[in-house]
mmCIF file of C-alpha atoms in Angstrom:
data_model
loop_
_atom_site.group_PDB
_atom_site.id
_atom_site.type_symbol
_atom_site.label_atom_id
_atom_site.label_comp_id
_atom_site.label_asym_id
_atom_site.label_seq_id
_atom_site.Cartn_x
_atom_site.Cartn_y
_atom_site.Cartn_z
ATOM 1 C CA UNK A 1 -129.292 -80.329 -70.431
ATOM 2 C CA UNK A 2 -131.523 -77.230 -72.817
ATOM 3 C CA UNK A 3 -131.849 -76.642 -76.191
ATOM 4 C CA UNK A 4 -132.890 -74.313 -78.854
ATOM 5 C CA UNK A 5 -133.453 -75.641 -82.208
ATOM 6 C CA UNK A 6 -131.397 -78.391 -81.994
ATOM 7 C CA UNK A 7 -128.430 -76.644 -80.044
ATOM 8 C CA UNK A 8 -127.207 -77.513 -76.972
ATOM 9 C CA UNK A 9 -127.649 -74.140 -74.974
ATOM 10 C CA UNK A 10 -127.189 -74.826 -71.281
ATOM 11 C CA UNK A 11 -126.200 -77.286 -69.367
ATOM 12 C CA UNK A 12 -126.510 -77.947 -64.936
ATOM 13 C CA UNK A 13 -125.627 -81.381 -63.600
ATOM 14 C CA UNK A 14 -125.036 -82.138 -59.681
ATOM 15 C CA UNK A 15 -123.521 -85.017 -57.681
ATOM 16 C CA UNK A 16 -125.336 -86.922 -54.743
ATOM 17 C CA UNK A 17 -123.600 -88.638 -52.583
ATOM 18 C CA UNK A 18 -126.008 -89.992 -49.899
ATOM 19 C CA UNK A 19 -127.836 -86.791 -47.921
ATOM 20 C CA UNK A 20 -125.607 -84.265 -49.943
ATOM 21 C CA UNK A 21 -125.896 -82.878 -53.278
ATOM 22 C CA UNK A 22 -123.275 -80.812 -55.079
ATOM 23 C CA UNK A 23 -124.229 -78.853 -58.162
ATOM 24 C CA UNK A 24 -120.614 -79.299 -60.097
ATOM 25 C CA UNK A 25 -121.719 -77.604 -63.367
ATOM 26 C CA UNK A 26 -124.602 -74.757 -64.290
ATOM 27 C CA UNK A 27 -123.331 -72.928 -67.578
ATOM 28 C CA UNK A 28 -124.976 -71.521 -70.871
ATOM 29 C CA UNK A 29 -123.773 -69.655 -73.798
ATOM 30 C CA UNK A 30 -124.055 -65.844 -73.309
ATOM 31 C CA UNK A 31 -126.862 -65.862 -75.795
ATOM 32 C CA UNK A 32 -128.815 -67.924 -73.443
ATOM 33 C CA UNK A 33 -128.388 -65.866 -70.917
ATOM 34 C CA UNK A 34 -131.322 -64.007 -69.291
ATOM 35 C CA UNK A 35 -133.741 -65.620 -71.114
ATOM 36 C CA UNK A 36 -135.408 -67.575 -68.723
ATOM 37 C CA UNK A 37 -133.980 -70.719 -69.376
ATOM 38 C CA UNK A 38 -131.336 -71.632 -66.731
ATOM 39 C CA UNK A 39 -133.636 -71.389 -63.685
ATOM 40 C CA UNK A 40 -136.235 -74.305 -65.078
ATOM 41 C CA UNK A 41 -133.188 -76.347 -65.668
ATOM 42 C CA UNK A 42 -131.559 -75.887 -62.048
ATOM 43 C CA UNK A 43 -134.571 -76.932 -60.580
ATOM 44 C CA UNK A 44 -135.087 -80.104 -62.378
ATOM 45 C CA UNK A 45 -131.302 -80.969 -61.470
ATOM 46 C CA UNK A 46 -132.540 -79.963 -57.457
ATOM 47 C CA UNK A 47 -135.908 -82.084 -57.770
ATOM 48 C CA UNK A 48 -134.003 -85.190 -59.300
ATOM 49 C CA UNK A 49 -131.863 -84.756 -56.574
ATOM 50 C CA UNK A 50 -134.520 -85.112 -53.678
ATOM 51 C CA UNK A 51 -135.846 -87.513 -55.121
ATOM 52 C CA UNK A 52 -132.385 -89.094 -55.115
ATOM 53 C CA UNK A 53 -132.688 -88.464 -51.306
ATOM 54 C CA UNK A 54 -130.322 -85.569 -51.015
ATOM 55 C CA UNK A 55 -131.441 -83.123 -47.946
ATOM 56 C CA UNK A 56 -128.262 -80.800 -48.114
ATOM 57 C CA UNK A 57 -127.905 -79.112 -51.463
ATOM 58 C CA UNK A 58 -124.638 -76.870 -52.450
ATOM 59 C CA UNK A 59 -122.001 -75.561 -54.571
ATOM 60 C CA UNK A 60 -118.756 -73.742 -55.223
ATOM 61 C CA UNK A 61 -119.745 -70.609 -56.808
ATOM 62 C CA UNK A 62 -117.930 -68.350 -58.870
ATOM 63 C CA UNK A 63 -118.331 -64.286 -57.954
ATOM 64 C CA UNK A 64 -120.559 -63.984 -61.397
ATOM 65 C CA UNK A 65 -124.029 -62.081 -59.876
ATOM 66 C CA UNK A 66 -126.489 -63.687 -62.308
ATOM 67 C CA UNK A 67 -125.005 -67.305 -61.425
ATOM 68 C CA UNK A 68 -125.302 -66.260 -57.327
ATOM 69 C CA UNK A 69 -128.310 -65.370 -57.784
ATOM 70 C CA UNK A 70 -130.028 -68.451 -59.265
ATOM 71 C CA UNK A 71 -128.834 -70.138 -56.941
ATOM 72 C CA UNK A 72 -129.875 -68.462 -53.572
ATOM 73 C CA UNK A 73 -133.181 -68.291 -54.907
ATOM 74 C CA UNK A 74 -133.046 -72.237 -54.864
ATOM 75 C CA UNK A 75 -132.173 -71.405 -51.122
ATOM 76 C CA UNK A 76 -128.540 -71.917 -51.287
ATOM 77 C CA UNK A 77 -127.020 -68.597 -49.359
ATOM 78 C CA UNK A 78 -123.404 -67.907 -48.377
ATOM 79 C CA UNK A 79 -122.180 -70.053 -46.286
ATOM 80 C CA UNK A 80 -118.338 -69.421 -46.596
ATOM 81 C CA UNK A 81 -115.406 -68.027 -48.668
ATOM 82 C CA UNK A 82 -113.516 -70.333 -50.237
ATOM 83 C CA UNK A 83 -109.726 -69.423 -50.693
ATOM 84 C CA UNK A 84 -107.398 -70.281 -52.745
ATOM 85 C CA UNK A 85 -103.697 -70.145 -52.478
ATOM 86 C CA UNK A 86 -100.443 -70.997 -53.936
ATOM 87 C CA UNK A 87 -96.657 -70.362 -54.176
ATOM 88 C CA UNK A 88 -93.533 -71.331 -52.771
ATOM 89 C CA UNK A 89 -93.235 -72.857 -49.357
ATOM 90 C CA UNK A 90 -90.809 -71.320 -47.477
ATOM 91 C CA UNK A 91 -89.935 -72.937 -45.682
ATOM 92 C CA UNK A 92 -90.558 -76.517 -46.871
ATOM 93 C CA UNK A 93 -92.020 -77.715 -43.688
ATOM 94 C CA UNK A 94 -91.274 -81.042 -41.747
ATOM 95 C CA UNK A 95 -93.511 -84.051 -40.420
ATOM 96 C CA UNK A 96 -93.770 -83.520 -36.803
ATOM 97 C CA UNK A 97 -92.725 -86.229 -34.642
ATOM 98 C CA UNK A 98 -95.150 -88.808 -33.941
ATOM 99 C CA UNK A 99 -96.399 -88.883 -37.164
ATOM 100 C CA UNK A 100 -95.630 -91.208 -40.208
ATOM 101 C CA UNK A 101 -97.866 -91.295 -43.837
ATOM 102 C CA UNK A 102 -98.442 -94.743 -45.660
ATOM 103 C CA UNK A 103 -100.265 -95.136 -48.928
ATOM 104 C CA UNK A 104 -103.852 -94.468 -48.242
ATOM 105 C CA UNK A 105 -106.337 -97.496 -48.310
ATOM 106 C CA UNK A 106 -109.651 -96.788 -50.165
ATOM 107 C CA UNK A 107 -111.581 -97.975 -46.677
ATOM 108 C CA UNK A 108 -109.593 -95.681 -44.781
ATOM 109 C CA UNK A 109 -110.706 -92.441 -46.951
ATOM 110 C CA UNK A 110 -114.216 -93.398 -46.820
ATOM 111 C CA UNK A 111 -114.159 -94.004 -43.566
ATOM 112 C CA UNK A 112 -112.622 -90.665 -42.768
ATOM 113 C CA UNK A 113 -115.204 -88.925 -44.845
ATOM 114 C CA UNK A 114 -117.952 -90.782 -43.160
ATOM 115 C CA UNK A 115 -116.839 -88.661 -40.041
ATOM 116 C CA UNK A 116 -115.993 -85.491 -41.722
ATOM 117 C CA UNK A 117 -118.806 -84.795 -44.533
ATOM 118 C CA UNK A 118 -121.276 -87.409 -43.710
ATOM 119 C CA UNK A 119 -121.101 -90.031 -46.507
ATOM 120 C CA UNK A 120 -118.172 -92.606 -47.488
ATOM 121 C CA UNK A 121 -117.726 -90.978 -51.325
ATOM 122 C CA UNK A 122 -116.764 -94.169 -53.229
ATOM 123 C CA UNK A 123 -117.076 -93.462 -56.213
ATOM 124 C CA UNK A 124 -115.283 -90.235 -55.968
ATOM 125 C CA UNK A 125 -112.333 -91.665 -54.261
ATOM 126 C CA UNK A 126 -112.159 -94.301 -56.792
ATOM 127 C CA UNK A 127 -111.959 -91.112 -59.771
ATOM 128 C CA UNK A 128 -109.577 -89.435 -58.100
ATOM 129 C CA UNK A 129 -106.994 -92.394 -57.476
ATOM 130 C CA UNK A 130 -107.757 -94.236 -61.272
ATOM 131 C CA UNK A 131 -108.564 -91.569 -63.151
ATOM 132 C CA UNK A 132 -107.169 -88.423 -62.196
ATOM 133 C CA UNK A 133 -104.177 -90.157 -61.351
ATOM 134 C CA UNK A 134 -103.972 -88.469 -57.442
ATOM 135 C CA UNK A 135 -101.551 -89.623 -55.103
ATOM 136 C CA UNK A 136 -103.028 -90.629 -51.711
ATOM 137 C CA UNK A 137 -101.636 -90.295 -48.194
ATOM 138 C CA UNK A 138 -102.910 -91.278 -44.896
ATOM 139 C CA UNK A 139 -101.467 -89.730 -42.080
ATOM 140 C CA UNK A 140 -100.903 -92.454 -38.719
ATOM 141 C CA UNK A 141 -100.066 -90.997 -35.117
ATOM 142 C CA UNK A 142 -99.511 -93.284 -32.552
ATOM 143 C CA UNK A 143 -100.927 -96.281 -34.336
ATOM 144 C CA UNK A 144 -104.394 -94.590 -35.020
ATOM 145 C CA UNK A 145 -105.564 -92.815 -38.212
ATOM 146 C CA UNK A 146 -105.310 -89.130 -38.108
ATOM 147 C CA UNK A 147 -106.080 -88.354 -41.497
ATOM 148 C CA UNK A 148 -105.612 -87.980 -45.632
ATOM 149 C CA UNK A 149 -104.666 -86.206 -48.171
ATOM 150 C CA UNK A 150 -104.385 -86.261 -52.211
ATOM 151 C CA UNK A 151 -101.614 -84.446 -53.870
ATOM 152 C CA UNK A 152 -100.818 -84.131 -57.867
ATOM 153 C CA UNK A 153 -98.649 -81.293 -59.885
ATOM 154 C CA UNK A 154 -98.050 -79.496 -56.847
ATOM 155 C CA UNK A 155 -102.012 -79.679 -55.719
ATOM 156 C CA UNK A 156 -103.319 -80.308 -52.477
ATOM 157 C CA UNK A 157 -106.817 -81.781 -52.185
ATOM 158 C CA UNK A 158 -109.326 -83.723 -50.792
ATOM 159 C CA UNK A 159 -107.701 -83.560 -47.269
ATOM 160 C CA UNK A 160 -109.398 -84.331 -43.825
ATOM 161 C CA UNK A 161 -108.235 -84.687 -40.300
ATOM 162 C CA UNK A 162 -110.087 -86.172 -37.562
ATOM 163 C CA UNK A 163 -108.933 -83.652 -35.091
ATOM 164 C CA UNK A 164 -107.531 -79.976 -34.802
ATOM 165 C CA UNK A 165 -104.540 -81.449 -33.171
ATOM 166 C CA UNK A 166 -103.442 -82.878 -36.058
ATOM 167 C CA UNK A 167 -104.087 -80.522 -38.797
ATOM 168 C CA UNK A 168 -100.412 -79.147 -38.749
ATOM 169 C CA UNK A 169 -99.007 -82.240 -38.981
ATOM 170 C CA UNK A 170 -101.236 -83.088 -41.867
ATOM 171 C CA UNK A 171 -100.732 -79.570 -43.710
ATOM 172 C CA UNK A 172 -96.978 -80.232 -43.488
ATOM 173 C CA UNK A 173 -97.270 -83.287 -45.248
ATOM 174 C CA UNK A 174 -99.409 -82.286 -47.761
ATOM 175 C CA UNK A 175 -97.426 -78.815 -48.695
ATOM 176 C CA UNK A 176 -93.846 -80.821 -47.947
ATOM 177 C CA UNK A 177 -95.121 -83.346 -50.777
ATOM 178 C CA UNK A 178 -96.831 -81.025 -52.815
ATOM 179 C CA UNK A 179 -93.631 -78.993 -53.294
ATOM 180 C CA UNK A 180 -91.824 -82.064 -54.309
ATOM 181 C CA UNK A 181 -94.326 -82.364 -57.247
ATOM 182 C CA UNK A 182 -94.389 -79.269 -58.796
ATOM 183 C CA UNK A 183 -92.553 -75.857 -58.979
ATOM 184 C CA UNK A 184 -96.287 -74.472 -56.888
ATOM 185 C CA UNK A 185 -97.639 -75.612 -54.199
ATOM 186 C CA UNK A 186 -101.990 -74.847 -55.092
ATOM 187 C CA UNK A 187 -104.605 -75.467 -52.125
ATOM 188 C CA UNK A 188 -108.372 -74.534 -51.701
ATOM 189 C CA UNK A 189 -109.067 -73.666 -47.611
ATOM 190 C CA UNK A 190 -112.729 -72.791 -46.455
ATOM 191 C CA UNK A 191 -113.238 -69.480 -45.099
ATOM 192 C CA UNK A 192 -113.976 -71.369 -41.491
ATOM 193 C CA UNK A 193 -110.845 -73.461 -41.819
ATOM 194 C CA UNK A 194 -108.834 -70.926 -39.735
ATOM 195 C CA UNK A 195 -106.131 -74.162 -38.945
ATOM 196 C CA UNK A 196 -105.161 -73.979 -42.457
ATOM 197 C CA UNK A 197 -105.784 -70.270 -43.577
ATOM 198 C CA UNK A 198 -102.802 -69.491 -41.028
ATOM 199 C CA UNK A 199 -100.774 -72.451 -41.923
ATOM 200 C CA UNK A 200 -100.771 -71.245 -45.510
ATOM 201 C CA UNK A 201 -99.995 -67.426 -44.952
ATOM 202 C CA UNK A 202 -97.058 -68.886 -41.873
ATOM 203 C CA UNK A 203 -95.603 -70.937 -44.771
ATOM 204 C CA UNK A 204 -95.569 -68.325 -47.503
ATOM 205 C CA UNK A 205 -98.398 -69.064 -49.907
ATOM 206 C CA UNK A 206 -100.162 -66.350 -51.763
ATOM 207 C CA UNK A 207 -103.404 -65.858 -51.789
ATOM 208 C CA UNK A 208 -104.731 -65.368 -55.313
ATOM 209 C CA UNK A 209 -108.379 -65.402 -55.392
ATOM 210 C CA UNK A 210 -111.867 -66.624 -53.967
ATOM 211 C CA UNK A 211 -114.762 -68.358 -54.482
ATOM 212 C CA UNK A 212 -117.677 -68.742 -52.730
ATOM 213 C CA UNK A 213 -119.499 -71.679 -51.281
ATOM 214 C CA UNK A 214 -123.199 -71.678 -51.331
ATOM 215 C CA UNK A 215 -125.414 -74.121 -49.320
ATOM 216 C CA UNK A 216 -128.869 -74.403 -47.833
ATOM 217 C CA UNK A 217 -127.787 -76.082 -44.428
ATOM 218 C CA UNK A 218 -124.094 -76.340 -42.650
ATOM 219 C CA UNK A 219 -121.920 -79.073 -43.708
ATOM 220 C CA UNK A 220 -120.363 -81.280 -41.060
ATOM 221 C CA UNK A 221 -116.738 -80.367 -40.618
ATOM 222 C CA UNK A 222 -115.453 -77.940 -42.967
ATOM 223 C CA UNK A 223 -112.577 -76.695 -40.421
ATOM 224 C CA UNK A 224 -111.575 -79.956 -40.526
ATOM 225 C CA UNK A 225 -111.506 -80.369 -44.974
ATOM 226 C CA UNK A 226 -109.909 -79.091 -48.323
ATOM 227 C CA UNK A 227 -112.208 -79.676 -50.790
ATOM 228 C CA UNK A 228 -110.796 -81.054 -54.345
ATOM 229 C CA UNK A 229 -112.263 -78.612 -56.564
ATOM 230 C CA UNK A 230 -114.959 -76.941 -58.022
ATOM 231 C CA UNK A 231 -116.381 -80.018 -60.113
ATOM 232 C CA UNK A 232 -115.771 -82.393 -57.311
ATOM 233 C CA UNK A 233 -115.803 -81.349 -54.055
#
């Protein structure tokens, strides 16, 4: 954080998971902006990540030009849009034959994240389950784990699947369950995840807006993944 005359005027915070550094917050009060405060703070948090072993640096950014310029100066360049969908699915999808869902086991979630993102994220899954109150499910196909998802109050995410052929089943399970928990379903989709984009549009969800994924290197399998949100990817 940065202070002026004993008052906090800017904060920056990142989450490091093995090689991944995710900037989860970067804020400055209006009076402190454009005064050379933000970039030194961002560089300090970046350096802390490097010292912790991070090599992939990324963030979920709004369309604020000053913030995006700061991120790009650090080497985080546009990797994808993050498109936000919301609405009432019609029809409510049914789970395809051959698939079933069960309560999500933490070990399963971590094993899948290692495949999809390259890190197990033990602490993140503990937070989602125990602090945020998300309900986790694992998708099973012919006795094999095919993916996982979290839902709460109509919101889906994070979610991921092991192979493209399992995406429609996982999305059907997640959207169907989310529709039972709130009047509207919400999810965010990386722009390269064309399967999820087509699915959201096919069931009648509306595109409500978008953000930007900025990164200094490609993430592993974003076409197989739906993020949680801007504070915890």
